[in-house]
XYZ file of C-alpha atoms in Angstrom:
533
model
C 62.407 20.683 110.128
C 65.774 20.968 111.968
C 65.098 23.407 114.799
C 68.288 22.592 116.843
C 70.777 22.926 113.919
C 71.760 26.039 112.054
C 71.273 26.188 108.131
C 74.842 26.715 107.544
C 75.785 23.433 109.377
C 73.093 21.652 107.230
C 74.479 23.016 104.015
C 78.120 22.231 104.957
C 77.084 18.673 105.814
C 75.213 18.159 102.559
C 72.037 17.202 104.355
C 69.842 20.067 102.973
C 70.897 19.242 99.356
C 70.007 15.578 100.039
C 66.568 16.458 101.247
C 65.650 18.864 98.394
C 64.170 17.240 95.252
C 66.155 19.456 93.001
C 69.731 20.985 93.170
C 70.330 24.507 94.473
C 72.039 25.508 91.212
C 68.625 25.377 89.332
C 67.109 28.024 91.407
C 70.259 30.332 91.651
C 71.603 29.241 95.016
C 74.785 27.648 93.744
C 76.974 29.917 95.924
C 74.685 29.627 98.962
C 77.180 27.596 100.918
C 79.907 30.018 100.479
C 77.586 32.933 101.253
C 76.347 31.364 104.376
C 79.978 30.696 105.623
C 80.706 33.903 107.737
C 84.407 34.195 107.129
C 84.218 33.644 103.415
C 81.087 35.667 102.915
C 82.422 38.787 104.641
C 85.552 38.613 102.474
C 83.659 38.455 99.354
C 81.318 41.212 100.284
C 84.287 43.478 100.988
C 85.790 42.732 97.661
C 82.741 43.454 95.635
C 82.273 47.164 94.847
C 78.705 48.661 95.895
C 76.404 49.213 92.901
C 73.745 51.967 92.430
C 71.656 50.362 89.692
C 68.605 50.540 91.735
C 68.905 54.144 92.456
C 69.470 54.994 88.728
C 66.316 52.977 87.795
C 64.388 55.088 90.417
C 65.589 58.312 88.937
C 64.802 57.109 85.512
C 61.178 56.257 86.443
C 60.607 59.425 88.309
C 62.028 61.392 85.282
C 59.564 59.492 82.911
C 56.570 60.123 85.190
C 57.274 63.815 85.299
C 57.619 63.949 81.479
C 54.258 62.249 81.232
C 52.598 64.577 83.726
C 53.907 67.592 81.708
C 52.634 65.937 78.453
C 49.096 65.376 79.878
C 48.931 69.097 81.165
C 49.817 70.229 77.720
C 47.157 68.184 76.222
C 44.494 69.536 78.643
C 45.596 73.080 78.124
C 45.367 72.666 74.243
C 41.978 71.076 74.540
C 40.762 74.074 76.799
C 42.202 76.434 74.416
C 40.322 74.773 71.542
C 37.189 74.739 73.470
C 37.556 78.533 74.017
C 38.207 79.239 70.464
C 35.203 77.158 69.468
C 33.096 79.142 71.661
C 34.414 82.260 70.209
C 33.589 81.019 66.766
C 30.105 80.013 67.946
C 29.424 83.621 69.197
C 30.569 84.998 65.937
C 28.250 82.605 64.044
C 25.278 83.665 66.325
C 26.075 87.382 65.803
C 26.145 86.826 61.930
C 22.982 84.791 62.042
C 21.374 87.556 64.141
C 22.346 90.086 61.673
C 21.109 88.214 58.717
C 17.793 87.607 60.324
C 17.452 91.453 61.243
C 18.060 92.179 57.483
C 15.456 89.790 56.466
C 13.025 91.163 59.001
C 13.510 94.741 57.752
C 12.790 93.609 54.274
C 9.514 92.104 55.463
C 8.702 95.081 57.225
C 9.123 97.076 53.972
C 6.867 94.783 52.198
C 4.172 95.153 54.825
C 4.376 99.063 54.815
C 3.983 99.132 51.084
C 0.350 97.890 51.381
C -2.970 99.978 51.823
C -3.747 102.118 54.783
C -6.207 99.538 56.131
C -3.582 96.788 56.254
C -1.260 99.204 58.347
C -4.070 99.941 60.803
C -4.939 96.369 61.226
C -1.186 95.713 61.837
C -1.058 98.495 64.504
C -4.012 96.888 66.133
C -2.467 93.431 66.051
C 0.700 94.915 67.719
C -1.158 95.404 71.022
C -2.676 91.991 71.283
C -1.158 88.478 70.956
C -2.295 86.452 67.993
C -1.428 83.275 66.271
C 2.475 82.976 65.695
C 2.356 80.704 62.781
C 4.504 81.393 59.727
C 1.483 82.063 57.663
C 0.407 85.072 59.967
C 3.916 86.409 60.598
C 4.187 88.557 57.504
C 0.991 90.402 58.203
C 1.723 91.400 61.780
C 4.695 93.747 61.505
C 4.522 96.892 63.333
C 6.115 100.193 62.432
C 9.113 99.325 64.481
C 9.737 96.128 62.592
C 8.856 94.003 65.779
C 6.014 91.337 65.106
C 3.631 90.512 67.746
C 4.338 86.828 67.486
C 7.823 87.478 68.598
C 6.931 89.758 71.602
C 6.496 88.528 75.159
C 3.367 88.313 77.394
C 3.221 89.215 80.960
C 0.416 86.882 82.191
C -1.931 84.011 81.425
C -4.701 84.520 78.914
C -8.171 84.921 80.575
C -11.090 84.887 78.142
C -13.560 86.021 80.746
C -12.023 89.103 82.235
C -10.718 91.961 80.089
C -8.487 93.108 83.016
C -6.419 89.968 82.937
C -6.266 89.840 79.246
C -2.691 88.943 78.026
C -1.183 92.172 76.582
C 2.089 92.372 74.729
C 5.103 93.731 76.665
C 8.079 94.761 74.546
C 11.501 94.670 76.155
C 12.815 98.112 76.783
C 15.870 99.182 74.631
C 18.529 101.356 75.868
C 21.967 102.970 74.774
C 25.318 103.207 76.641
C 26.984 106.632 76.118
C 30.451 107.334 77.277
C 30.720 110.600 79.325
C 33.043 112.190 82.010
C 32.063 112.627 85.685
C 28.479 111.626 84.806
C 28.003 114.199 81.912
C 27.801 113.262 78.273
C 30.620 114.249 76.055
C 30.440 114.798 72.374
C 34.115 114.300 71.843
C 34.134 110.614 72.957
C 31.375 108.996 70.688
C 32.254 105.433 71.491
C 29.130 103.328 72.238
C 28.615 99.857 73.583
C 25.809 98.156 71.769
C 25.084 94.407 72.174
C 24.357 92.180 69.351
C 20.934 91.350 71.018
C 19.026 94.668 71.784
C 18.712 95.124 75.393
C 21.500 92.805 76.600
C 24.808 94.304 77.519
C 28.175 92.850 76.307
C 31.469 94.356 76.912
C 32.730 95.703 73.515
C 35.202 98.371 74.563
C 37.042 100.071 77.386
C 37.039 103.678 78.487
C 38.171 105.606 81.551
C 34.919 107.684 81.290
C 31.732 107.320 83.308
C 29.006 105.393 81.701
C 25.485 106.548 81.165
C 22.538 104.537 80.421
C 19.705 106.147 78.334
C 16.317 104.490 77.797
C 15.230 104.479 74.164
C 11.732 103.089 75.222
C 10.115 103.106 78.499
C 10.777 100.124 80.748
C 7.665 98.012 81.344
C 8.798 95.080 83.386
C 10.567 95.139 86.669
C 12.044 92.069 88.662
C 12.174 92.609 92.521
C 14.559 90.227 94.523
C 14.073 90.636 98.259
C 16.259 89.451 101.286
C 14.343 86.707 103.012
C 13.516 86.379 106.704
C 13.206 90.073 107.200
C 9.925 91.919 108.065
C 11.172 95.462 107.091
C 12.161 94.032 103.663
C 8.813 92.207 103.325
C 6.758 95.503 104.014
C 9.041 97.509 101.661
C 8.580 95.105 98.877
C 4.687 95.187 99.296
C 4.740 99.096 99.147
C 7.241 98.974 96.095
C 5.075 96.597 94.168
C 1.787 98.683 94.759
C 3.580 101.700 93.666
C 4.981 100.245 90.435
C 1.631 98.635 89.578
C -0.671 101.583 90.517
C 1.446 104.775 89.767
C 3.759 103.579 86.989
C 1.672 100.892 85.381
C 4.703 98.517 85.415
C 4.488 94.681 85.248
C 6.388 93.206 88.345
C 8.116 89.842 88.581
C 8.896 88.395 92.119
C 10.336 85.024 93.368
C 7.704 82.266 94.023
C 8.527 82.736 97.857
C 7.732 86.451 97.775
C 4.544 86.010 95.920
C 3.201 83.666 98.551
C 4.166 86.181 101.184
C 2.264 88.908 99.293
C -0.897 86.824 98.705
C -0.820 86.095 102.410
C -1.297 89.921 103.034
C -3.709 90.819 100.300
C -5.456 89.222 97.050
C -4.480 92.438 95.226
C -1.174 90.782 94.301
C -2.582 88.337 91.974
C -1.458 90.310 88.993
C 2.233 89.875 90.248
C 4.058 87.511 88.094
C 6.632 84.686 88.968
C 8.234 81.569 87.431
C 7.574 77.884 88.074
C 10.848 76.179 87.189
C 14.448 76.843 86.364
C 13.857 76.709 82.632
C 11.671 79.975 82.913
C 14.576 81.626 84.875
C 16.817 81.249 81.969
C 14.390 83.403 79.859
C 14.090 86.270 82.460
C 16.598 88.417 80.778
C 14.490 88.602 77.634
C 11.438 89.645 79.686
C 12.784 91.850 82.460
C 13.920 95.425 81.848
C 15.134 96.283 85.394
C 16.163 94.300 88.397
C 15.594 95.777 91.874
C 17.291 94.246 94.977
C 16.155 94.732 98.540
C 18.954 93.720 100.837
C 22.818 93.901 101.068
C 25.523 92.716 98.854
C 24.455 89.137 99.205
C 21.262 89.890 97.389
C 23.127 91.390 94.636
C 25.069 88.246 94.346
C 21.996 86.166 94.353
C 20.604 88.281 91.491
C 23.828 87.991 89.466
C 23.857 84.051 89.908
C 20.303 83.814 88.599
C 21.272 85.156 85.179
C 23.837 82.790 83.552
C 24.201 85.100 80.488
C 23.199 88.796 79.844
C 21.694 90.494 82.871
C 19.446 93.627 82.899
C 20.409 96.763 84.859
C 20.350 96.308 88.654
C 19.189 98.894 91.061
C 20.535 97.840 94.591
C 18.767 99.205 97.768
C 20.658 99.100 100.894
C 18.971 96.897 103.616
C 22.051 94.982 104.809
C 25.134 95.663 106.956
C 28.128 97.092 104.848
C 26.698 97.682 101.352
C 29.583 98.008 98.921
C 27.271 97.443 95.906
C 24.181 98.945 97.510
C 24.319 102.755 97.253
C 20.618 103.405 97.269
C 18.648 104.166 100.501
C 15.429 102.496 100.894
C 13.584 105.418 102.618
C 13.804 107.443 99.355
C 12.876 104.513 96.929
C 10.147 106.443 95.091
C 12.467 109.340 94.203
C 15.271 106.963 93.181
C 13.160 104.652 91.019
C 11.457 107.561 89.360
C 14.764 109.056 88.420
C 16.117 105.736 87.173
C 12.844 104.849 85.072
C 13.036 108.283 83.461
C 16.854 108.156 82.781
C 19.574 108.524 81.970
C 21.471 106.987 84.914
C 25.063 106.449 85.738
C 26.045 102.798 85.954
C 28.972 100.549 86.868
C 29.760 97.504 84.844
C 30.868 94.910 87.259
C 32.785 92.162 85.446
C 32.226 88.584 86.328
C 34.534 85.458 86.063
C 33.596 82.560 84.126
C 34.919 79.272 85.654
C 35.142 75.697 84.164
C 36.155 72.570 86.168
C 38.025 70.181 84.078
C 38.312 66.555 85.768
C 41.337 64.325 85.409
C 39.137 61.837 83.591
C 38.346 64.367 80.877
C 41.914 64.726 79.516
C 41.276 62.353 76.700
C 38.224 64.371 75.473
C 36.682 67.681 76.151
C 34.530 67.230 78.984
C 33.956 70.261 81.247
C 31.354 70.776 83.706
C 28.641 73.520 83.387
C 30.300 77.010 83.646
C 29.807 78.879 86.855
C 29.794 82.771 86.820
C 31.026 84.727 89.853
C 30.779 88.223 90.712
C 33.093 88.479 93.675
C 35.689 85.603 93.665
C 36.444 81.878 93.372
C 38.295 80.404 96.261
C 40.486 77.186 96.223
C 41.381 76.107 99.634
C 42.580 72.841 101.551
C 39.227 72.282 103.289
C 39.439 69.713 106.180
C 42.794 68.611 105.023
C 45.805 69.155 107.259
C 48.184 69.368 104.514
C 49.022 72.637 102.606
C 47.432 73.117 99.155
C 49.780 72.471 96.338
C 48.503 74.211 93.257
C 50.175 74.920 89.794
C 49.105 78.138 88.263
C 49.356 79.024 84.596
C 48.392 82.280 82.870
C 47.687 81.993 78.946
C 49.787 78.748 78.896
C 52.599 80.422 80.840
C 53.762 79.097 84.211
C 53.105 81.654 87.000
C 53.945 79.888 90.230
C 53.183 76.973 92.477
C 50.971 77.967 95.381
C 51.753 76.252 98.854
C 49.726 77.531 101.736
C 46.080 77.546 102.713
C 44.722 78.300 99.323
C 44.261 80.810 96.429
C 41.752 83.549 95.534
C 40.860 84.561 92.095
C 38.710 87.778 92.407
C 37.209 90.329 90.300
C 37.732 94.112 91.059
C 34.241 94.203 92.427
C 35.237 91.447 94.956
C 38.524 93.168 95.895
C 36.790 94.575 99.097
C 35.672 91.031 100.102
C 37.834 87.858 100.865
C 40.738 89.149 98.714
C 41.222 92.253 100.949
C 40.977 90.025 104.066
C 43.868 87.936 102.626
C 46.044 91.033 101.861
C 44.868 91.943 98.527
C 44.500 95.622 97.219
C 41.241 97.523 97.002
C 40.550 98.126 93.153
C 37.966 100.357 91.476
C 35.181 98.087 90.269
C 35.208 99.681 86.802
C 38.980 98.586 86.336
C 38.935 95.512 84.194
C 41.320 92.958 85.778
C 41.674 89.676 87.861
C 43.155 89.725 91.254
C 45.583 86.747 92.224
C 45.668 86.723 95.886
C 47.304 83.833 97.950
C 45.829 82.802 101.446
C 48.354 82.484 103.982
C 51.309 81.329 101.636
C 54.243 79.451 103.195
C 56.621 82.164 101.713
C 57.273 85.623 102.686
C 57.804 86.994 99.133
C 54.587 85.717 97.814
C 52.665 88.894 97.019
C 49.338 89.405 95.315
C 49.097 90.219 91.632
C 46.625 91.915 89.306
C 46.381 90.412 86.029
C 44.769 91.972 82.828
C 41.102 90.997 81.828
C 41.935 89.117 78.833
C 44.022 86.600 80.687
C 43.003 83.086 81.083
C 44.099 81.478 84.295
C 44.463 77.669 84.908
C 44.913 76.248 88.522
C 46.057 72.569 88.321
C 45.897 70.089 91.210
C 49.389 68.203 90.574
C 49.166 64.375 90.503
C 51.713 64.157 93.329
C 49.704 66.583 95.631
C 49.310 65.205 99.195
C 45.767 65.976 99.536
C 42.696 67.289 97.741
C 41.491 70.816 97.270
C 38.089 72.530 97.355
C 36.764 75.393 95.211
C 33.935 77.669 96.147
C 32.198 80.137 94.007
C 30.980 83.309 95.584
C 30.899 81.422 98.854
C 28.626 78.581 97.525
C 28.611 75.718 95.090
C 31.423 74.099 96.560
C 33.261 71.498 94.546
C 36.141 69.028 95.250
C 39.153 68.965 93.123
C 41.130 65.863 93.058
C 44.791 65.444 91.955
C 44.703 65.780 88.108
C 41.777 68.125 88.100
C 42.027 71.788 86.891
C 40.098 74.969 87.206
C 39.984 77.504 84.325
C 38.898 81.078 84.915
C 38.409 83.889 82.466
C 36.580 87.118 82.252
C 32.867 86.557 81.375
C 31.501 88.658 78.332
C 28.503 89.628 80.384
C 28.993 92.132 83.268
C 26.565 93.128 85.820
C 25.437 96.763 85.242
C 24.599 98.324 88.669
C 23.002 101.716 88.974
C 24.976 104.520 90.672
C 23.604 107.090 92.966
C 26.179 109.632 91.683
C 28.696 107.934 89.689
C 30.916 104.790 89.897
C 33.991 106.582 91.618
C 31.847 108.681 94.111
C 29.937 105.481 95.160
C 33.149 103.336 95.409
C 34.983 105.921 97.765
C 31.947 106.482 99.783
C 31.435 102.683 100.422
C 35.004 102.232 101.686
C 35.031 105.303 103.808
C 31.686 104.449 105.408
C 31.862 100.853 105.295
C 35.453 100.031 106.189
C 36.304 103.429 107.881
C 39.380 103.439 105.504
C 42.317 105.287 106.736
C 40.380 106.876 109.661
C 42.483 108.492 112.426
C 42.471 111.650 114.798
C 43.578 114.791 113.213
C 46.853 115.930 114.636
C 46.576 118.918 117.017
C 47.782 122.494 115.933
C 49.399 123.288 119.191
C 52.513 121.174 118.839
C 55.941 122.165 117.238
C 56.128 123.364 113.692
C 58.736 124.118 111.140
C 59.587 127.797 110.800
């Protein structure tokens, strides 16, 4: 409005106050004329002391936000602990329910055996064929072992025309774990690990002894998992299937992809069984007695990822590169499988980690994603972000440290020779129960790896003030993004992976690091040098 005159001149002349429809005092500019006067304004500014009210408010706000963040973390930790306790009570309830059901089944079996000889003969005949599983017929179909035919599993589809393809009953083989020393049984240490569900292994105790697996009944079903895109593996798989079917009369399960490849070679593989969807994969542990892997360590990881709960014993054959978990050579598969099927065999219980992802939106209610089981490690890294990862780590609700670097590895002892070893972690015997805590390129020279006990529950939190996001990968796959406020909880899973040993767990482990990594390999010093006399 007045481009050629300054505002101070307008205020001093009183023209600005005349043009405005309201006085300056009403909007808080009563001292505007004095403030615009340079001489008077500078004098008043020097007399007024400087104030820090705004800085004090910022400090109070930051402290309040920090307090709220700590409270939210405590709430999330409490809910995660409550969920773990609820899962523990659920397992105890299932155990008690299974025990009561077994007692009722034994009483029904006694009633069945108290009948005449004709009824017992009829029951034994019904034990070999599948009949109606209705409650009316369940009382009269108990065999001498207390297992009813309507509760057993079939290995194929019913064909009313051909007797060869008739659906026969296959009972899951049972076994017992005995503790011994150096692969030999010991009568002094009679601790046995027996699961609540027969045929499925859960870790019930610890020992420094070698573990022997003894079959109580002959295995009848074998699952073969083969490495894809390999002609040598494909031909070996076909030979092994023929040998198991013809020589050992054992039912064979393969992947749908493998069955298509076998049928393309010969129609004799029609009797090989497979599955159609993921729901049938969840029931494999109740049908399969033994798992055979043809490939490297990646095939063993794939076999472990298929079973979300208990997993049958695994016999890994070496057809890969390194082979830390594949001690058996494929050239002598008949000799090895024959010894494994007869038993006893030494096994290694390879522990797995159970991981839960808790999102920031789930802090008001317990909403965790589906748990993921890993055999090697779970890795948290910065992905494509240019910022360092900023992670808060807790162990059983106790603060451990803040990780600033490229990431963090939570590894099992079986995975100690994988990514954790490359990041500077120690090599640990796979039979040692523990969790490896290994940082990836930390921004601190004093940040050294840790080995925590197996009962510890680890929580990795992405702070709300983190500059970037993080990524979590589980055994190198199933990559998930973690935003600020999200958390990852890891604990030892109750279902280990039992892998067969060629000699015993210690011998196989030392041979793998010597042959695979050339551990501590150097030239022997000469004998013609100076010596101490």
